[in-house]
Coordinates of C-alpha atoms and ligand atoms in Angstrom, one line a residue:
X1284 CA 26.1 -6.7 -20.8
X1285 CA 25.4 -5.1 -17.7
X1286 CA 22.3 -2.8 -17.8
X1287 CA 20.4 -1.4 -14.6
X1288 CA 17.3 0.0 -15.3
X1289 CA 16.1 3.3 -14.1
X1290 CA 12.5 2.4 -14.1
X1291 CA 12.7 -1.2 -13.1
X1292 CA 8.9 -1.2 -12.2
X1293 CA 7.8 0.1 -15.0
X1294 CA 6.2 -1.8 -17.7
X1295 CA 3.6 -0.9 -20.5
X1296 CA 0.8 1.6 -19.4
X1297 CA -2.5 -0.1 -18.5
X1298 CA -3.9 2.4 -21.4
X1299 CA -1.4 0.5 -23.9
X1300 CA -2.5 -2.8 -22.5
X1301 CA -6.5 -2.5 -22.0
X1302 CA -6.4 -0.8 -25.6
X1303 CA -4.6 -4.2 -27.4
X1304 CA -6.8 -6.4 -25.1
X1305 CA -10.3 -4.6 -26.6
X1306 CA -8.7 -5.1 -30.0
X1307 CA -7.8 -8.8 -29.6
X1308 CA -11.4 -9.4 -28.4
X1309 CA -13.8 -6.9 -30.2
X1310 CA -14.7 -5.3 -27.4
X1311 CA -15.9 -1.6 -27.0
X1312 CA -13.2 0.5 -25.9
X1313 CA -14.2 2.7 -23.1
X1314 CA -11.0 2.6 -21.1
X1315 CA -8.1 4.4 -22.9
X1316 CA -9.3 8.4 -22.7
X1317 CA -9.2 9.6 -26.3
X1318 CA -12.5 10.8 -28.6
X1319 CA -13.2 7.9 -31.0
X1320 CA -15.0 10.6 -33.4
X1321 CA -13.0 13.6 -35.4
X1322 CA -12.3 17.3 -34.6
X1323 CA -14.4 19.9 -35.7
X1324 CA -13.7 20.1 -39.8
X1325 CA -12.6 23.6 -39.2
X1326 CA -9.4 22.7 -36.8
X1327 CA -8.6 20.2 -39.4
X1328 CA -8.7 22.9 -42.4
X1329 CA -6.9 25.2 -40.0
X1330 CA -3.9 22.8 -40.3
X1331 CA -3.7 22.2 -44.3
X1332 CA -4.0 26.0 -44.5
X1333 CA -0.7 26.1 -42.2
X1334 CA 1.2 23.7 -43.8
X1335 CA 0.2 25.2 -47.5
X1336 CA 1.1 28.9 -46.2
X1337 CA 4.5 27.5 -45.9
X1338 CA 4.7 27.1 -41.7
X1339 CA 6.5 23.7 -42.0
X1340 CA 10.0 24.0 -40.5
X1341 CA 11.1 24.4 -37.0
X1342 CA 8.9 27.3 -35.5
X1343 CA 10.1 29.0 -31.8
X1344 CA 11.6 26.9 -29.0
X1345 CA 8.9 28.3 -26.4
X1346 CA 6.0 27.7 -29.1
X1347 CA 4.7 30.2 -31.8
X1348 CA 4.1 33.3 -30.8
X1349 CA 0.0 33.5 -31.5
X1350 CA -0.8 30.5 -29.6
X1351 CA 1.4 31.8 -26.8
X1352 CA -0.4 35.1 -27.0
X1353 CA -3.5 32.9 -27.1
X1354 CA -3.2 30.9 -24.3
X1355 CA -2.1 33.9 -22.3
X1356 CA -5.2 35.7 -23.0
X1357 CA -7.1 32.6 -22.0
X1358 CA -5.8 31.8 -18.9
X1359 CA -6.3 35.7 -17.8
X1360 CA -9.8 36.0 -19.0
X1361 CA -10.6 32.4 -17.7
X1362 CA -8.5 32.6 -14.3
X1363 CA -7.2 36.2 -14.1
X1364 CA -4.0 35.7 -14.1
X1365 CA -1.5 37.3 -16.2
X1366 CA 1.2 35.4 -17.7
X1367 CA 3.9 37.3 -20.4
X1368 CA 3.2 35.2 -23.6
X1369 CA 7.3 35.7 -24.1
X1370 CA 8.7 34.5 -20.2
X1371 CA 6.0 32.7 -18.8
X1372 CA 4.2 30.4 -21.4
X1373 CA 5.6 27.4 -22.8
X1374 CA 4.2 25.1 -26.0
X1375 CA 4.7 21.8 -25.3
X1376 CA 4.5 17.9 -26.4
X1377 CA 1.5 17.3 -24.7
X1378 CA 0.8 17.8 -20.9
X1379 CA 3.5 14.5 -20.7
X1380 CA 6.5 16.4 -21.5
X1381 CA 5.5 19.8 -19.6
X1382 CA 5.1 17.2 -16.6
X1383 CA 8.3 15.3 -17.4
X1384 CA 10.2 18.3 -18.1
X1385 CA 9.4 20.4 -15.2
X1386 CA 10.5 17.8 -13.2
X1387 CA 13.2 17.3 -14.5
X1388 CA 13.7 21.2 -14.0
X1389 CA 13.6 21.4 -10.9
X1390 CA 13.6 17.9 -8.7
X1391 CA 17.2 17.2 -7.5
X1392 CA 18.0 13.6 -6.0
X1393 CA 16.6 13.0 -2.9
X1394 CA 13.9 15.7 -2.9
X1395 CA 10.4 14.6 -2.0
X1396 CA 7.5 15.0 -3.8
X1397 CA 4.0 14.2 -2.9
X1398 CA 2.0 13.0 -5.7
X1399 CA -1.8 12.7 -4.7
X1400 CA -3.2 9.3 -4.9
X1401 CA -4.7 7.7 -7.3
X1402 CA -2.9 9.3 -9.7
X1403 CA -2.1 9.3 -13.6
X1404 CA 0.5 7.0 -14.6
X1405 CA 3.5 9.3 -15.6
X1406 CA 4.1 11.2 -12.5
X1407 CA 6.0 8.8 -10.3
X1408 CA 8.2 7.8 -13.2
X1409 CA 8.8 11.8 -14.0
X1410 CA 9.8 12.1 -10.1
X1411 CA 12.1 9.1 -10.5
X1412 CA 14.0 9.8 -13.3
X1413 CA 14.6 13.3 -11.5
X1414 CA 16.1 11.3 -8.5
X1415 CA 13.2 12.2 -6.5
X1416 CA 11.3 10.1 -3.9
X1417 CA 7.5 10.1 -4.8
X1418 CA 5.6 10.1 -1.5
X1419 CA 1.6 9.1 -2.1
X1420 CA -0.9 10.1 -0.4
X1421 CA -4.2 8.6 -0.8
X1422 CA -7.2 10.6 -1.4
X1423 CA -10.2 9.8 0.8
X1424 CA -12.4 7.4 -1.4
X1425 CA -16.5 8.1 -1.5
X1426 CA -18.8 6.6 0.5
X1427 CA -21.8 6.5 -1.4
X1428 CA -22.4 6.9 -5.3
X1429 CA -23.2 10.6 -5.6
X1430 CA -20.0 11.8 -3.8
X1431 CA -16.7 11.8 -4.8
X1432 CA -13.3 11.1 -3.9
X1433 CA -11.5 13.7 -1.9
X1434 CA -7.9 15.2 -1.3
X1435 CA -7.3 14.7 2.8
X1436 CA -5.3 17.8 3.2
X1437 CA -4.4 16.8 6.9
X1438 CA -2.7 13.3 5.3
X1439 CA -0.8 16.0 3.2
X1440 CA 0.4 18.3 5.4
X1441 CA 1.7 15.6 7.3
X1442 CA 3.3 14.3 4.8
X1443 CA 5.4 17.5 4.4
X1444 CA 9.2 16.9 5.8
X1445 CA 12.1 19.5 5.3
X1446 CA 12.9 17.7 1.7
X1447 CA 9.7 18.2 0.2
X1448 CA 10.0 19.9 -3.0
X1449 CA 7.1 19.8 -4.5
X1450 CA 3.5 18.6 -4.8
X1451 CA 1.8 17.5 -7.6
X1452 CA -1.8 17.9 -8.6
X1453 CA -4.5 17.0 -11.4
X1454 CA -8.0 18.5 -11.0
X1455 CA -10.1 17.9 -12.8
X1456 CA -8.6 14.6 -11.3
X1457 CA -7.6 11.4 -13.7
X1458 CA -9.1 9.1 -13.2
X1459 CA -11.8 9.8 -10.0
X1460 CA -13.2 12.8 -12.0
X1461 CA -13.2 14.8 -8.8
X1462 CA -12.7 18.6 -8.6
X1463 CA -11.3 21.1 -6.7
X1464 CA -13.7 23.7 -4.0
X1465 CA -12.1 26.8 -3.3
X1466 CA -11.9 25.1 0.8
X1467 CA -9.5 22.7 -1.3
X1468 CA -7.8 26.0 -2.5
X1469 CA -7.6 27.6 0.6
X1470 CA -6.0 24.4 2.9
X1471 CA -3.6 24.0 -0.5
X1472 CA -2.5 27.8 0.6
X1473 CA -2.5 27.0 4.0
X1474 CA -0.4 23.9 3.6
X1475 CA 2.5 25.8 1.4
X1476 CA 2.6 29.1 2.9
X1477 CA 5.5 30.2 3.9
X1478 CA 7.9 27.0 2.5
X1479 CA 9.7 26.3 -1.0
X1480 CA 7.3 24.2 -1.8
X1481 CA 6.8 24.3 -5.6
X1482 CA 3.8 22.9 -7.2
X1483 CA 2.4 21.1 -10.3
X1484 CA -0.8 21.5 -11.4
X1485 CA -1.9 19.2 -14.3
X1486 CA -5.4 20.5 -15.2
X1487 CA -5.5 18.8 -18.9
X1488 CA -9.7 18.5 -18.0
X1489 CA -10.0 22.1 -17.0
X1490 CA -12.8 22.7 -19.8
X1491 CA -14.5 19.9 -18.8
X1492 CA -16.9 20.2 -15.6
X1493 CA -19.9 19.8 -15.1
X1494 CA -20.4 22.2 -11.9
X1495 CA -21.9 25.9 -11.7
X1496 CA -18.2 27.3 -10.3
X1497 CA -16.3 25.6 -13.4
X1498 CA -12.8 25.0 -13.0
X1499 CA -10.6 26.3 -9.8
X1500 CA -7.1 26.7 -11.9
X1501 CA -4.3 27.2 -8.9
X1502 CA -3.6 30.4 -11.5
X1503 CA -6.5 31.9 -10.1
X1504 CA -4.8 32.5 -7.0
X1505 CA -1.8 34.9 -7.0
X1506 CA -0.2 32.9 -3.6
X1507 CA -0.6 29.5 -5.4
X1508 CA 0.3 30.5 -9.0
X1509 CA 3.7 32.5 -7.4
X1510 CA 4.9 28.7 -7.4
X1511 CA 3.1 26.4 -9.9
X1512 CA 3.6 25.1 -12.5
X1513 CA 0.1 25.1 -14.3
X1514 CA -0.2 22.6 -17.0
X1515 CA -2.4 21.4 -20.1
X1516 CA -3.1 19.7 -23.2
X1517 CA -5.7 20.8 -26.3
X1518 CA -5.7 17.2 -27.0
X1519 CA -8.9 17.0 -24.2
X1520 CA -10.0 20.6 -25.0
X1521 CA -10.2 19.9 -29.4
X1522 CA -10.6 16.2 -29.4
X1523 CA -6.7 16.0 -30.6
X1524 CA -5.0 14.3 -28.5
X1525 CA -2.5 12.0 -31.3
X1526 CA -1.4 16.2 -31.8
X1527 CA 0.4 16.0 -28.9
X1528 CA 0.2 20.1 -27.9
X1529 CA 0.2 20.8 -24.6
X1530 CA 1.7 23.8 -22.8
X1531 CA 2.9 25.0 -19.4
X1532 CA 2.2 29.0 -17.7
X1533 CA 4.8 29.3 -15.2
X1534 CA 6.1 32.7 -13.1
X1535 CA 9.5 33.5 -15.4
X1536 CA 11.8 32.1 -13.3
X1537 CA 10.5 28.7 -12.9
X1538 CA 9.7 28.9 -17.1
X1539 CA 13.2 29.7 -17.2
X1540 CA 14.6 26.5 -15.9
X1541 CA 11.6 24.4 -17.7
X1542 CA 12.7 26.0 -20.9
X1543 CA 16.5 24.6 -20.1
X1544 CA 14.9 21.2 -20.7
X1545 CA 12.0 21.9 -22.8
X1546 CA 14.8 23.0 -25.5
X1547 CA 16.9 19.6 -25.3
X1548 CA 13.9 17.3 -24.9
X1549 CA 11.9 18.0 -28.0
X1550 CA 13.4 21.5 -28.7
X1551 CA 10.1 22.8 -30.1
X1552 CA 5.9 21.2 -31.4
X1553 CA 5.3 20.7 -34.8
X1554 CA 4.8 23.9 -36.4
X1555 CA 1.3 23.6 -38.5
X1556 CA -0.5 22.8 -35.2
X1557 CA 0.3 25.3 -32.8
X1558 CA -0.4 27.9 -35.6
X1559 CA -3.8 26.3 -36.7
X1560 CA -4.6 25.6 -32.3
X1561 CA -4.0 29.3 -32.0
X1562 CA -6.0 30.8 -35.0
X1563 CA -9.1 27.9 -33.7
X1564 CA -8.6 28.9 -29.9
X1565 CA -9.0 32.8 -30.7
X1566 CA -12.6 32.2 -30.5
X1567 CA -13.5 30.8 -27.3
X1568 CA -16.6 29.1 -27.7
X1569 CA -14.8 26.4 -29.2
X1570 CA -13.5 25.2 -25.1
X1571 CA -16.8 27.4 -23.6
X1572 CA -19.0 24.5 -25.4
X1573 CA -17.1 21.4 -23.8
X1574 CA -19.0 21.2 -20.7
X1575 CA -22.4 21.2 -22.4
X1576 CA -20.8 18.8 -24.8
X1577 CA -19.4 16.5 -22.4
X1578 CA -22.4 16.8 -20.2
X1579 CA -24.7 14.7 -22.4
X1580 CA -22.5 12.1 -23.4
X1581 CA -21.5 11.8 -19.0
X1582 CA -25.8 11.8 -18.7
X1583 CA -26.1 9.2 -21.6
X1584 CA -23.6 6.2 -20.1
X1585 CA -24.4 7.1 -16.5
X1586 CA -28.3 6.6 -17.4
X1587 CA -27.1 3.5 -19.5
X1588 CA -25.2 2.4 -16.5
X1589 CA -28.4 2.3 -14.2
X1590 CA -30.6 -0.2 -16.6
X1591 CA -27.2 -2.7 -15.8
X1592 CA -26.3 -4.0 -12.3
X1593 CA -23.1 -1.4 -12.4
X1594 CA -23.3 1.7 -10.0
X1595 CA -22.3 4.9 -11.5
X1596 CA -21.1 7.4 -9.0
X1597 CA -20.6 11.2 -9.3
X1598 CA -18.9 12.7 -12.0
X1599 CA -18.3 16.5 -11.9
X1600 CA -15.4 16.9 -14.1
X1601 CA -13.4 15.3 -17.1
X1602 CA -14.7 12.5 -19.6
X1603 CA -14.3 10.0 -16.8
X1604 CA -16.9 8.7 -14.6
X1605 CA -16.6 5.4 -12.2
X1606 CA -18.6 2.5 -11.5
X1607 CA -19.1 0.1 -8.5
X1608 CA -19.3 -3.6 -10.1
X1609 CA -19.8 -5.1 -6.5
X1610 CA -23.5 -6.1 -7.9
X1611 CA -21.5 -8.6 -10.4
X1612 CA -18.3 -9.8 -8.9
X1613 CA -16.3 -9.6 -5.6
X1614 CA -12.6 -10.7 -7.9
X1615 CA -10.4 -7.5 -7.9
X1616 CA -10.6 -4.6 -10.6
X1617 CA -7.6 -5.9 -12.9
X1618 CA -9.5 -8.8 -12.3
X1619 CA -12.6 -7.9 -13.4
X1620 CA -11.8 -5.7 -16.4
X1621 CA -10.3 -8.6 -17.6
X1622 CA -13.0 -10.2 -17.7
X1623 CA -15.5 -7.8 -18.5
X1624 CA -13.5 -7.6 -21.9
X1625 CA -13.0 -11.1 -22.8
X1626 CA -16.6 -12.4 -21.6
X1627 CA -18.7 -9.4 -22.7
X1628 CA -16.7 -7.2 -24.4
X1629 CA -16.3 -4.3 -22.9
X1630 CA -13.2 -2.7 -21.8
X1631 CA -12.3 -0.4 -19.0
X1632 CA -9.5 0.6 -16.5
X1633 CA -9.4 -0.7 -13.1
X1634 CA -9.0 2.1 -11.2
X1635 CA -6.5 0.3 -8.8
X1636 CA -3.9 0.5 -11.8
X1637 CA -3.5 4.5 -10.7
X1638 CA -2.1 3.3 -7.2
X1639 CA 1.6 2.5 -6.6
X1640 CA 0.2 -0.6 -4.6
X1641 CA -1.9 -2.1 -7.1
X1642 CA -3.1 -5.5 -5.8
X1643 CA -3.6 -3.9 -2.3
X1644 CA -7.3 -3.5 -0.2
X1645 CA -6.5 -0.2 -0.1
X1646 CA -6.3 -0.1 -3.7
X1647 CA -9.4 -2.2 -4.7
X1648 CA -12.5 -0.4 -4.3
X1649 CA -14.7 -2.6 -7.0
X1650 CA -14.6 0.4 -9.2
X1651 CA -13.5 1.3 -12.7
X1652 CA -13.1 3.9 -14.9
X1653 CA -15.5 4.4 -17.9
X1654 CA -14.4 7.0 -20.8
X1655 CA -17.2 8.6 -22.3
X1656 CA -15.6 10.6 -24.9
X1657 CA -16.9 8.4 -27.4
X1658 CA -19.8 8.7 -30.1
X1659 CA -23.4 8.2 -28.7
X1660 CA -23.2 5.2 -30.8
X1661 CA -20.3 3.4 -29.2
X1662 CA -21.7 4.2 -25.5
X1663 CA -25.1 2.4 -26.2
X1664 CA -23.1 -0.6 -27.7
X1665 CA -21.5 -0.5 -24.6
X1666 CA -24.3 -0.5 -22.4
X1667 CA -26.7 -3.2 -24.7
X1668 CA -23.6 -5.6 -24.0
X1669 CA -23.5 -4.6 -20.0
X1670 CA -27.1 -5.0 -20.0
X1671 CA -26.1 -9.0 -20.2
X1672 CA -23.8 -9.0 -17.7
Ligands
LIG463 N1 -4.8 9.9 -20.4 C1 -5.3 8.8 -21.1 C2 -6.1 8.0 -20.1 O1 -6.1 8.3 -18.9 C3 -4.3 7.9 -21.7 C4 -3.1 8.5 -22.3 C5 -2.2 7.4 -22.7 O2 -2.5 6.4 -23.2 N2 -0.9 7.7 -22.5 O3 -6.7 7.1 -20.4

């Protein structure tokens, strides 16, 4: 039988992979990103009471209409921007079908699409399956531990040819935990002004920085939101992220051609979520604590992180923060994540896996990612076991 695949470089994620490997040896998980403690009691009533009131069968294709109305209210009092609940906000499986689906939306073979490197894993493989051409460009790494890495919006605009359709971004950025400055936002408008250029913006971490400004959302400027795509997930913002509820706030004529595939991909999100995520997310306090939240448990593995020969490095957004082994081990980071699991049992992500070119120098910084959304418990065990190392 003759099959060709579609994704013939594709294999299991590294999440997928790092996750079976700390199983197999024991080891403390702090690569995949997922909370290994449970959401707030409330949330979880909030979904019995929705599936006992009888919400249990197919609810709207664009999402039910509270957490629409929600979400819309959010993303104007948080960004000021003002999306119609009915024609511009979508429910979605998760940020990973909003991403997959808008792409298939609106990518048509041969279009070009930069995707910002390093870079979550299902971008490239959304922009593929469209028929597009991903074209990386590589963000400029840090050079010392309390920077971060940065977008080089020169290497982007350079990268711009008459076939580029799109550009794809994820700030608070998986896995580097870097975040956007409004100079980023500026050279972003600069860049697109005046061409066709549509963009994605997956900000799944947007309630979780740790900087006075907060999040930049591209809604929060009327030039930039005109053409995005603005994505994310309440699996990062309540701590759900096997829920699978993400959504998408688009201008109504891009929503309108999301929607087109949004309706044959999954055709609508289970029902008792969306209504108990929108009753939960009517009082904002539940995302206005995350920062504060996230903020001890970043402070707690970055101090741990010190008393071991890793290097933590600057963290100012998401529950990811990056260390430099170089101290322990000049192998590369596949390598040495390995390794760290198997001999000391502690698992990570080398951040390499997030490039196309995996094994290159360019690629191998000595750095991985650490997840911290973990109990305070599971991050000391972590750290009594790098202590050894
Ligand atoms: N986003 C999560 C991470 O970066 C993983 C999600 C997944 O496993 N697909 O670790």
């Amino acid at each position: 039988m003759r099959l060709d695949s579609k994704l013939p470089n594709v294999g299991t994620t590294i999440f997928t992979v790092m996750s079976q490997m700390a199983a197999k040896y024991h080891a403390v998980n702090l690569g995949q990103g997922f909370p290994d403690f449970n959401p707030d009691p409330k949330l979880l009533n909030l979904v019995s009471e929705a599936m006992a009131s009888g919400h249990n069968q197919y609810p709207y294709m664009s999402g039910v209409d509270n957490l629409r109305e929600v979400i819309a209210y959010k993303v104007k009092t948080l960004y000021q921007c003002a999306y119609d609940k009915d024609t511009e906000v979508t429910v979605t499986s998760g940020a990973t079908e909003a991403i997959m689906a808008t792409a298939l939306a609106v990518i048509q073979s041969g279009d070009e699409v930069i995707v910002i490197e390093p870079n979550y894993d299902c971008y490239v493989p959304a922009i593929r399956l469209a028929g597009g051409i991903p074209v990386t460009v590589a963000m400029d790494p840090p050079d010392n531990p309390q920077a971060t890495f940065k977008v080089n919006w020169d290497r982007v605009s350079k990268a711009i040819t008459s076939k580029t359709r799109m550009i794809m971004l994820n700030f608070p950025h998986n896995p580097t935990g870097a975040v956007l400055t409004s100079d980023d936002l500026d050279q972003l408008e600069h860049i697109v002004s005046g061409t066709d250029i549509l963009l994605l913006s997956d900000e799944v971490y947007e309630h979780i920085t740790f900087v006075a400004q907060g999040h930049l959302s591209l809604a929060s400027r009327p030039n930039l939101a005109a053409r995005s795509f603005v994505i994310s997930s309440f699996g990062k913002t309540t701590h759900t992220t096997g829920w699978k509820v993400g959504y998408c706030c688009a201008p109504s004529e891009l929503t309108h051609e999301l929607r087109k595939v949004h309706q044959f991909m999954v055709f609508t999100v289970p029902s008792p979520f969306q209504h108990a995520l929108a009753e939960y997310t009517k009082d904002p306090s539940t995302y206005r604590a995350l920062p504060d939240f996230y903020q001890a448990k970043r402070d707690r593995l970055a101090q741990g992180l010190r008393k071991t020969r890793l290097v933590p490095y600057a963290c100012p957004g998401t529950f990811f923060l990056l260390a430099d082994y170089s101290n322990i081990s000049d192998v590369p980071e596949a390598e040495f994540a390995v390794w760290l699991t198997r001999n000391h049992g502690v698992t990570v992500i080398p951040l390499s896996a997030f490039y196309a070119d995996q094994k290159s120098a360019d690629a191998n910084h000595k750095l991985v990612r650490f997840c911290f959304a973990k109990n305070d418990q599971t991050l000391d065990d972590a750290i009594n076991k790098l202590r050894l190392v």
